[in-house]
Each structure stands twice: as C-alpha cells, then as structure tokens.
Amino acid sequence: VQTPGPTVTPVPTGLGGPTTIPYGLYEGETINSTYWHDSKITSGSSGFSGTGYLNMGAKDSWGEWTEVNFGETGGPCRLTFRYANADNENNSRTCTVEVNGVSVGQVVFEPTDSWETWKKDTLETTCVPGMNSIRLTAVTSSGGPNVDYLEVSDAAVSGPTVTPQTPNPTNLPTTAPVQTPGPTVTPQTPNPTNSPTNGPVQTPGPTVTPQTPNPTKSPTTAPAQTPGPTVTPQTPN
C-alpha cells in the first residue's frame, strides 16, 4: 500500500520574496527579481495557476526558488515543473536543474500545443533538511519554457493511495457444483433359470474293442512251386 505524501498547499499568489511551504507547491511568479536572469513574471497566456508564471528568456536565462523547505530529515525528493512550450520550430527546451548550487540533472521540456497548454515534467534528486534552493537554467538556443510552478514531494511516495479490496462474495468465480453420486449399483447374482441353455450332453457310443486277428482268416499263403525235371540240352547228332 502506498503511503500518501503530505498535502500540497498552494502558496499565496503575488510578487515578493519566496514563501516557505514544506513539501508544497511554489508558484513561478513568487520568484523575486533578485533570483532570475533574462526572465520575467507575466500572465499573458491563460491556463496558469495563481496570478502568473515565470517566462524564461534565451539560452542561459534562469530562475531560482531560494527557500524550498524539505522538512527536518531531507532525503529523496521529486521536483515537478508545470510548464508550457509552444516553440515556433517545435523544439524541446532543455534546462539544467541545480539544487543548492549543485547540478543534479536536466529536464527536457517537450513542445506543447500552445502557450495555453500546460504539461508537467519531473526530476528526482536529493534535498537537504530544511531550506533548499532550486534553479532552472536554459541550455538550448531556444531558451527556456514558461514555468507555472514547482511542486516538491517525497520521491519515496508515488501514485495514489491504494486501498486493498475486500473480495465481494457475489463477484467471486462460481464454483462448479459438487456432483452427487448416483445410487449404488448392487451386482446381480446370476439366476440359473436365466442362464443360457447348454446344448444336450452327448452320450458316448459303445466302446469299440479292437479285434484280435483270426488265424483262420489270415490270407492263405500260396503253395510253394516244386521245380520240374532238369532238361539236359541235346547234343546235335
């Protein structure tokens, strides 16, 4: 769950010295003329908050909020700039950001549809306890944007507070119904009367006893032939 950051309280509008608002919003028009260069406070374009905005000039122009309070402990801080940039050539206008005189990075202010169209861009860095000075310096030939305000918040806090949702029983996925088992099926005991009818039992025929050969019925052996008288060849006379 994200812990909400401190409430952002708008500063009183108008010119004059810087106004101290811990973890708050610092209007561009509250920058004292001592703390800008080649810039001015104006209100020619609509859509700004407060009574006006800081209109930065050409390259190397700058504006500085000198008393940005970050509380008693300091630490990671998020710097959010609300700006407009209707550059004639649709160029981005890049600015270096200094915190307490030390460069901490750059913000590239992308073009907006018109000078009445305002967007936000951010940079995360570290702020010291108590008062901090935040300076924007234009580094491109197109100069700097119009700056409506600077908003300072704790970088460890991001996004709106998220409240855990309690599941609504009516929105829970429907559980498939439990299947009720059918009636118990009792195995059927075979009924002899319903069993298939077997064919008739074959009664074996009479036992056949092998016949013993009868010697009197055995085949008669032909009588042996008695050789005839010996014929002696006759010698011719």
Coordinates of C-alpha atoms in Angstrom, one line a residue:
V1 CA 0.0 0.0 0.0
Q2 CA 1.4 3.3 -1.0
T3 CA 1.7 5.9 1.8
P4 CA 0.2 9.2 0.7
G5 CA 2.6 12.1 0.7
P6 CA 1.9 15.4 2.5
T7 CA -0.9 17.6 1.4
V8 CA 0.2 20.1 -1.2
T9 CA -0.8 23.6 -0.2
P10 CA -0.8 26.4 -2.8
V11 CA 1.3 29.4 -1.9
P12 CA -0.2 32.8 -1.6
T13 CA -0.1 34.5 -5.0
G14 CA 1.6 37.7 -5.9
L15 CA 5.1 39.1 -6.2
G16 CA 7.6 39.4 -3.5
G17 CA 10.0 37.3 -1.6
P18 CA 9.9 33.5 -1.6
T19 CA 7.2 31.8 0.6
T20 CA 8.1 28.8 2.7
I21 CA 5.8 25.8 2.3
P22 CA 7.1 22.4 3.4
Y23 CA 6.5 19.7 0.8
G24 CA 4.5 22.0 -1.3
L25 CA 3.9 24.0 -4.4
Y26 CA 5.9 27.1 -5.3
E27 CA 4.4 29.4 -7.9
G28 CA 6.7 30.7 -10.6
E29 CA 5.5 34.3 -10.1
T30 CA 6.7 34.2 -6.4
I31 CA 10.4 34.2 -7.5
N32 CA 11.9 37.6 -6.5
S33 CA 13.5 39.5 -9.3
T34 CA 16.8 39.1 -7.5
Y35 CA 16.7 35.4 -8.3
W36 CA 16.1 35.4 -12.1
H37 CA 18.2 36.3 -15.1
D38 CA 16.8 37.3 -18.5
S39 CA 13.4 36.2 -17.4
K40 CA 10.2 37.9 -16.2
I41 CA 7.0 37.4 -14.4
T42 CA 4.0 37.7 -16.7
S43 CA 0.4 36.5 -17.2
G44 CA -0.2 36.8 -20.9
S45 CA -1.1 33.2 -21.6
S46 CA -4.2 31.6 -19.9
G47 CA -4.4 28.3 -18.0
F48 CA -1.8 29.0 -15.3
S49 CA -2.4 28.7 -11.6
G50 CA -2.1 31.7 -9.2
T51 CA -1.6 35.1 -10.8
G52 CA 1.1 34.4 -13.4
Y53 CA 4.2 32.4 -14.3
L54 CA 7.9 32.7 -14.9
N55 CA 8.6 33.5 -18.6
M56 CA 12.2 32.3 -19.2
G57 CA 14.3 34.0 -21.9
A58 CA 17.0 32.8 -24.2
K59 CA 19.9 30.4 -23.5
D60 CA 21.5 30.9 -20.1
S61 CA 18.3 32.5 -18.7
W62 CA 17.4 31.2 -15.3
G63 CA 15.0 31.4 -12.3
E64 CA 15.5 30.2 -8.8
W65 CA 13.3 29.3 -5.8
T66 CA 15.5 30.1 -2.8
E67 CA 13.6 28.7 0.1
V68 CA 12.2 25.3 -0.7
N69 CA 11.5 23.5 2.6
F70 CA 12.0 19.8 2.6
G71 CA 11.4 19.2 6.3
E72 CA 13.6 18.1 9.2
T73 CA 15.2 15.0 7.7
G74 CA 15.7 15.6 4.0
G75 CA 16.2 12.8 1.6
P76 CA 14.9 11.7 -1.9
C77 CA 12.7 14.4 -3.4
R78 CA 10.7 14.7 -6.6
L79 CA 10.7 18.1 -8.4
T80 CA 7.7 18.6 -10.7
F81 CA 7.6 21.5 -13.1
R82 CA 4.4 22.7 -14.7
Y83 CA 5.3 24.4 -18.0
A84 CA 4.2 25.5 -21.5
N85 CA 6.5 25.4 -24.6
A86 CA 4.9 26.4 -27.9
D87 CA 8.3 26.8 -29.6
N88 CA 8.0 28.3 -33.1
E89 CA 10.1 25.4 -34.6
N90 CA 8.5 22.8 -32.3
N91 CA 11.8 22.4 -30.4
S92 CA 12.3 21.0 -26.9
R93 CA 13.6 23.4 -24.4
T94 CA 16.1 21.8 -22.0
C95 CA 17.0 23.2 -18.6
T96 CA 19.7 22.2 -16.1
V97 CA 18.4 21.8 -12.6
E98 CA 20.6 22.8 -9.7
V99 CA 19.9 22.0 -6.0
N100 CA 21.8 24.1 -3.5
G101 CA 24.2 25.2 -6.2
V102 CA 25.0 21.7 -7.5
S103 CA 23.8 20.4 -10.9
V104 CA 21.7 17.3 -10.4
G105 CA 20.4 16.7 -14.0
Q106 CA 18.4 18.1 -16.8
V107 CA 14.7 18.4 -17.6
V108 CA 13.7 18.3 -21.3
F109 CA 10.6 20.3 -21.7
E110 CA 8.9 18.9 -24.7
P111 CA 6.7 21.1 -27.0
T112 CA 3.1 21.7 -26.1
D113 CA 0.3 22.6 -28.5
S114 CA 0.2 26.2 -27.4
W115 CA 1.3 28.6 -24.7
E116 CA -2.0 28.0 -23.1
T117 CA -1.4 24.2 -23.0
W118 CA 0.4 23.2 -19.8
K119 CA 2.2 19.9 -19.0
K120 CA 4.3 18.5 -16.2
D121 CA 7.8 17.1 -16.2
T122 CA 9.8 15.7 -13.2
L123 CA 13.2 15.1 -11.9
E124 CA 14.1 13.0 -8.8
T125 CA 17.1 14.0 -6.7
T126 CA 18.1 14.5 -3.0
C127 CA 17.1 17.5 -0.9
V128 CA 18.8 18.5 2.4
P129 CA 16.9 19.0 5.6
G130 CA 15.3 22.4 5.9
M131 CA 15.7 25.0 3.2
N132 CA 16.9 24.2 -0.4
S133 CA 17.4 26.4 -3.4
I134 CA 16.2 25.1 -6.8
R135 CA 17.4 26.8 -10.0
L136 CA 16.4 26.2 -13.6
T137 CA 18.8 27.3 -16.3
A138 CA 18.1 27.2 -20.1
V139 CA 20.8 25.4 -22.0
T140 CA 19.4 25.3 -25.6
S141 CA 19.4 28.1 -28.2
S142 CA 15.6 28.2 -28.0
G143 CA 15.8 29.3 -24.3
G144 CA 13.6 28.1 -21.5
P145 CA 9.8 27.5 -21.2
N146 CA 7.1 29.3 -19.3
V147 CA 7.1 27.8 -15.8
D148 CA 3.8 27.9 -13.9
Y149 CA 5.1 26.4 -10.7
L150 CA 7.5 24.0 -8.9
E151 CA 6.0 21.2 -6.8
V152 CA 8.2 19.4 -4.3
S153 CA 7.3 16.0 -2.9
D154 CA 8.8 12.9 -1.3
A155 CA 10.4 10.8 -4.1
A156 CA 9.7 7.6 -2.0
V157 CA 6.0 8.2 -2.4
S158 CA 4.4 7.7 -5.8
G159 CA 0.9 7.3 -7.0
P160 CA -2.4 7.5 -5.2
T161 CA -3.2 5.5 -2.1
V162 CA -4.2 2.0 -3.0
T163 CA -6.8 0.5 -0.6
P164 CA -6.9 -3.3 -0.6
Q165 CA -10.2 -4.5 -1.9
T166 CA -12.2 -6.9 0.2
P167 CA -13.4 -9.7 -2.1
N168 CA -17.2 -9.4 -2.8
P169 CA -18.7 -12.9 -2.4
T170 CA -21.1 -12.0 -5.2
N171 CA -18.2 -11.4 -7.6
L172 CA -16.2 -14.5 -6.8
P173 CA -15.9 -17.0 -9.5
T174 CA -18.7 -19.6 -9.4
T175 CA -17.5 -23.0 -8.1
A176 CA -18.7 -25.9 -10.1
P177 CA -21.5 -27.8 -8.3
V178 CA -20.5 -30.8 -6.4
Q179 CA -21.5 -34.0 -8.2
T180 CA -23.9 -36.1 -6.1
P181 CA -23.0 -39.8 -6.6
G182 CA -25.8 -41.8 -8.2
P183 CA -27.5 -44.8 -6.5
T184 CA -25.3 -47.7 -5.5
V185 CA -25.5 -50.5 -8.1
T186 CA -25.6 -53.9 -6.5
P187 CA -24.1 -56.7 -8.6
Q188 CA -26.8 -59.1 -9.8
T189 CA -26.4 -62.8 -8.8
P190 CA -26.8 -64.9 -11.9
N191 CA -30.2 -66.7 -12.0
P192 CA -29.8 -70.3 -13.0
T193 CA -33.1 -70.1 -14.7
N194 CA -31.9 -67.3 -16.8
S195 CA -28.6 -68.7 -17.7
P196 CA -28.0 -69.7 -21.3
T197 CA -29.2 -73.2 -22.1
N198 CA -26.4 -75.6 -22.8
G199 CA -26.7 -78.0 -25.7
P200 CA -27.7 -81.6 -24.9
V201 CA -25.0 -83.7 -23.3
Q202 CA -23.6 -86.1 -25.9
T203 CA -23.8 -89.7 -24.7
P204 CA -20.7 -91.6 -25.8
G205 CA -21.3 -94.5 -28.1
P206 CA -20.5 -98.1 -27.2
T207 CA -16.9 -98.9 -26.6
V208 CA -15.2 -100.5 -29.6
T209 CA -12.9 -103.3 -28.7
P210 CA -10.1 -103.9 -31.1
Q211 CA -10.5 -107.2 -32.9
T212 CA -7.8 -109.9 -32.5
P213 CA -6.8 -111.3 -35.9
N214 CA -8.2 -114.7 -36.5
P215 CA -5.5 -117.1 -37.9
T216 CA -8.1 -119.0 -39.8
K217 CA -9.0 -115.9 -41.7
S218 CA -5.4 -114.8 -42.4
P219 CA -4.6 -114.7 -46.1
T220 CA -3.6 -118.1 -47.5
T221 CA -0.1 -118.4 -48.5
A222 CA 0.4 -119.7 -52.0
P223 CA 1.9 -123.3 -52.1
A224 CA 5.5 -123.5 -52.9
Q225 CA 6.2 -124.5 -56.5
T226 CA 8.0 -127.8 -56.9
P227 CA 10.6 -127.4 -59.6
G228 CA 10.2 -129.6 -62.8
P229 CA 12.7 -132.2 -64.1
T230 CA 16.0 -130.9 -65.2
V231 CA 16.2 -130.6 -69.0
T232 CA 19.5 -131.6 -70.4
P233 CA 20.3 -129.9 -73.7
Q234 CA 20.6 -132.4 -76.6
T235 CA 23.9 -132.6 -78.5
P236 CA 23.3 -132.4 -82.3
N237 CA 23.8 -135.8 -84.0

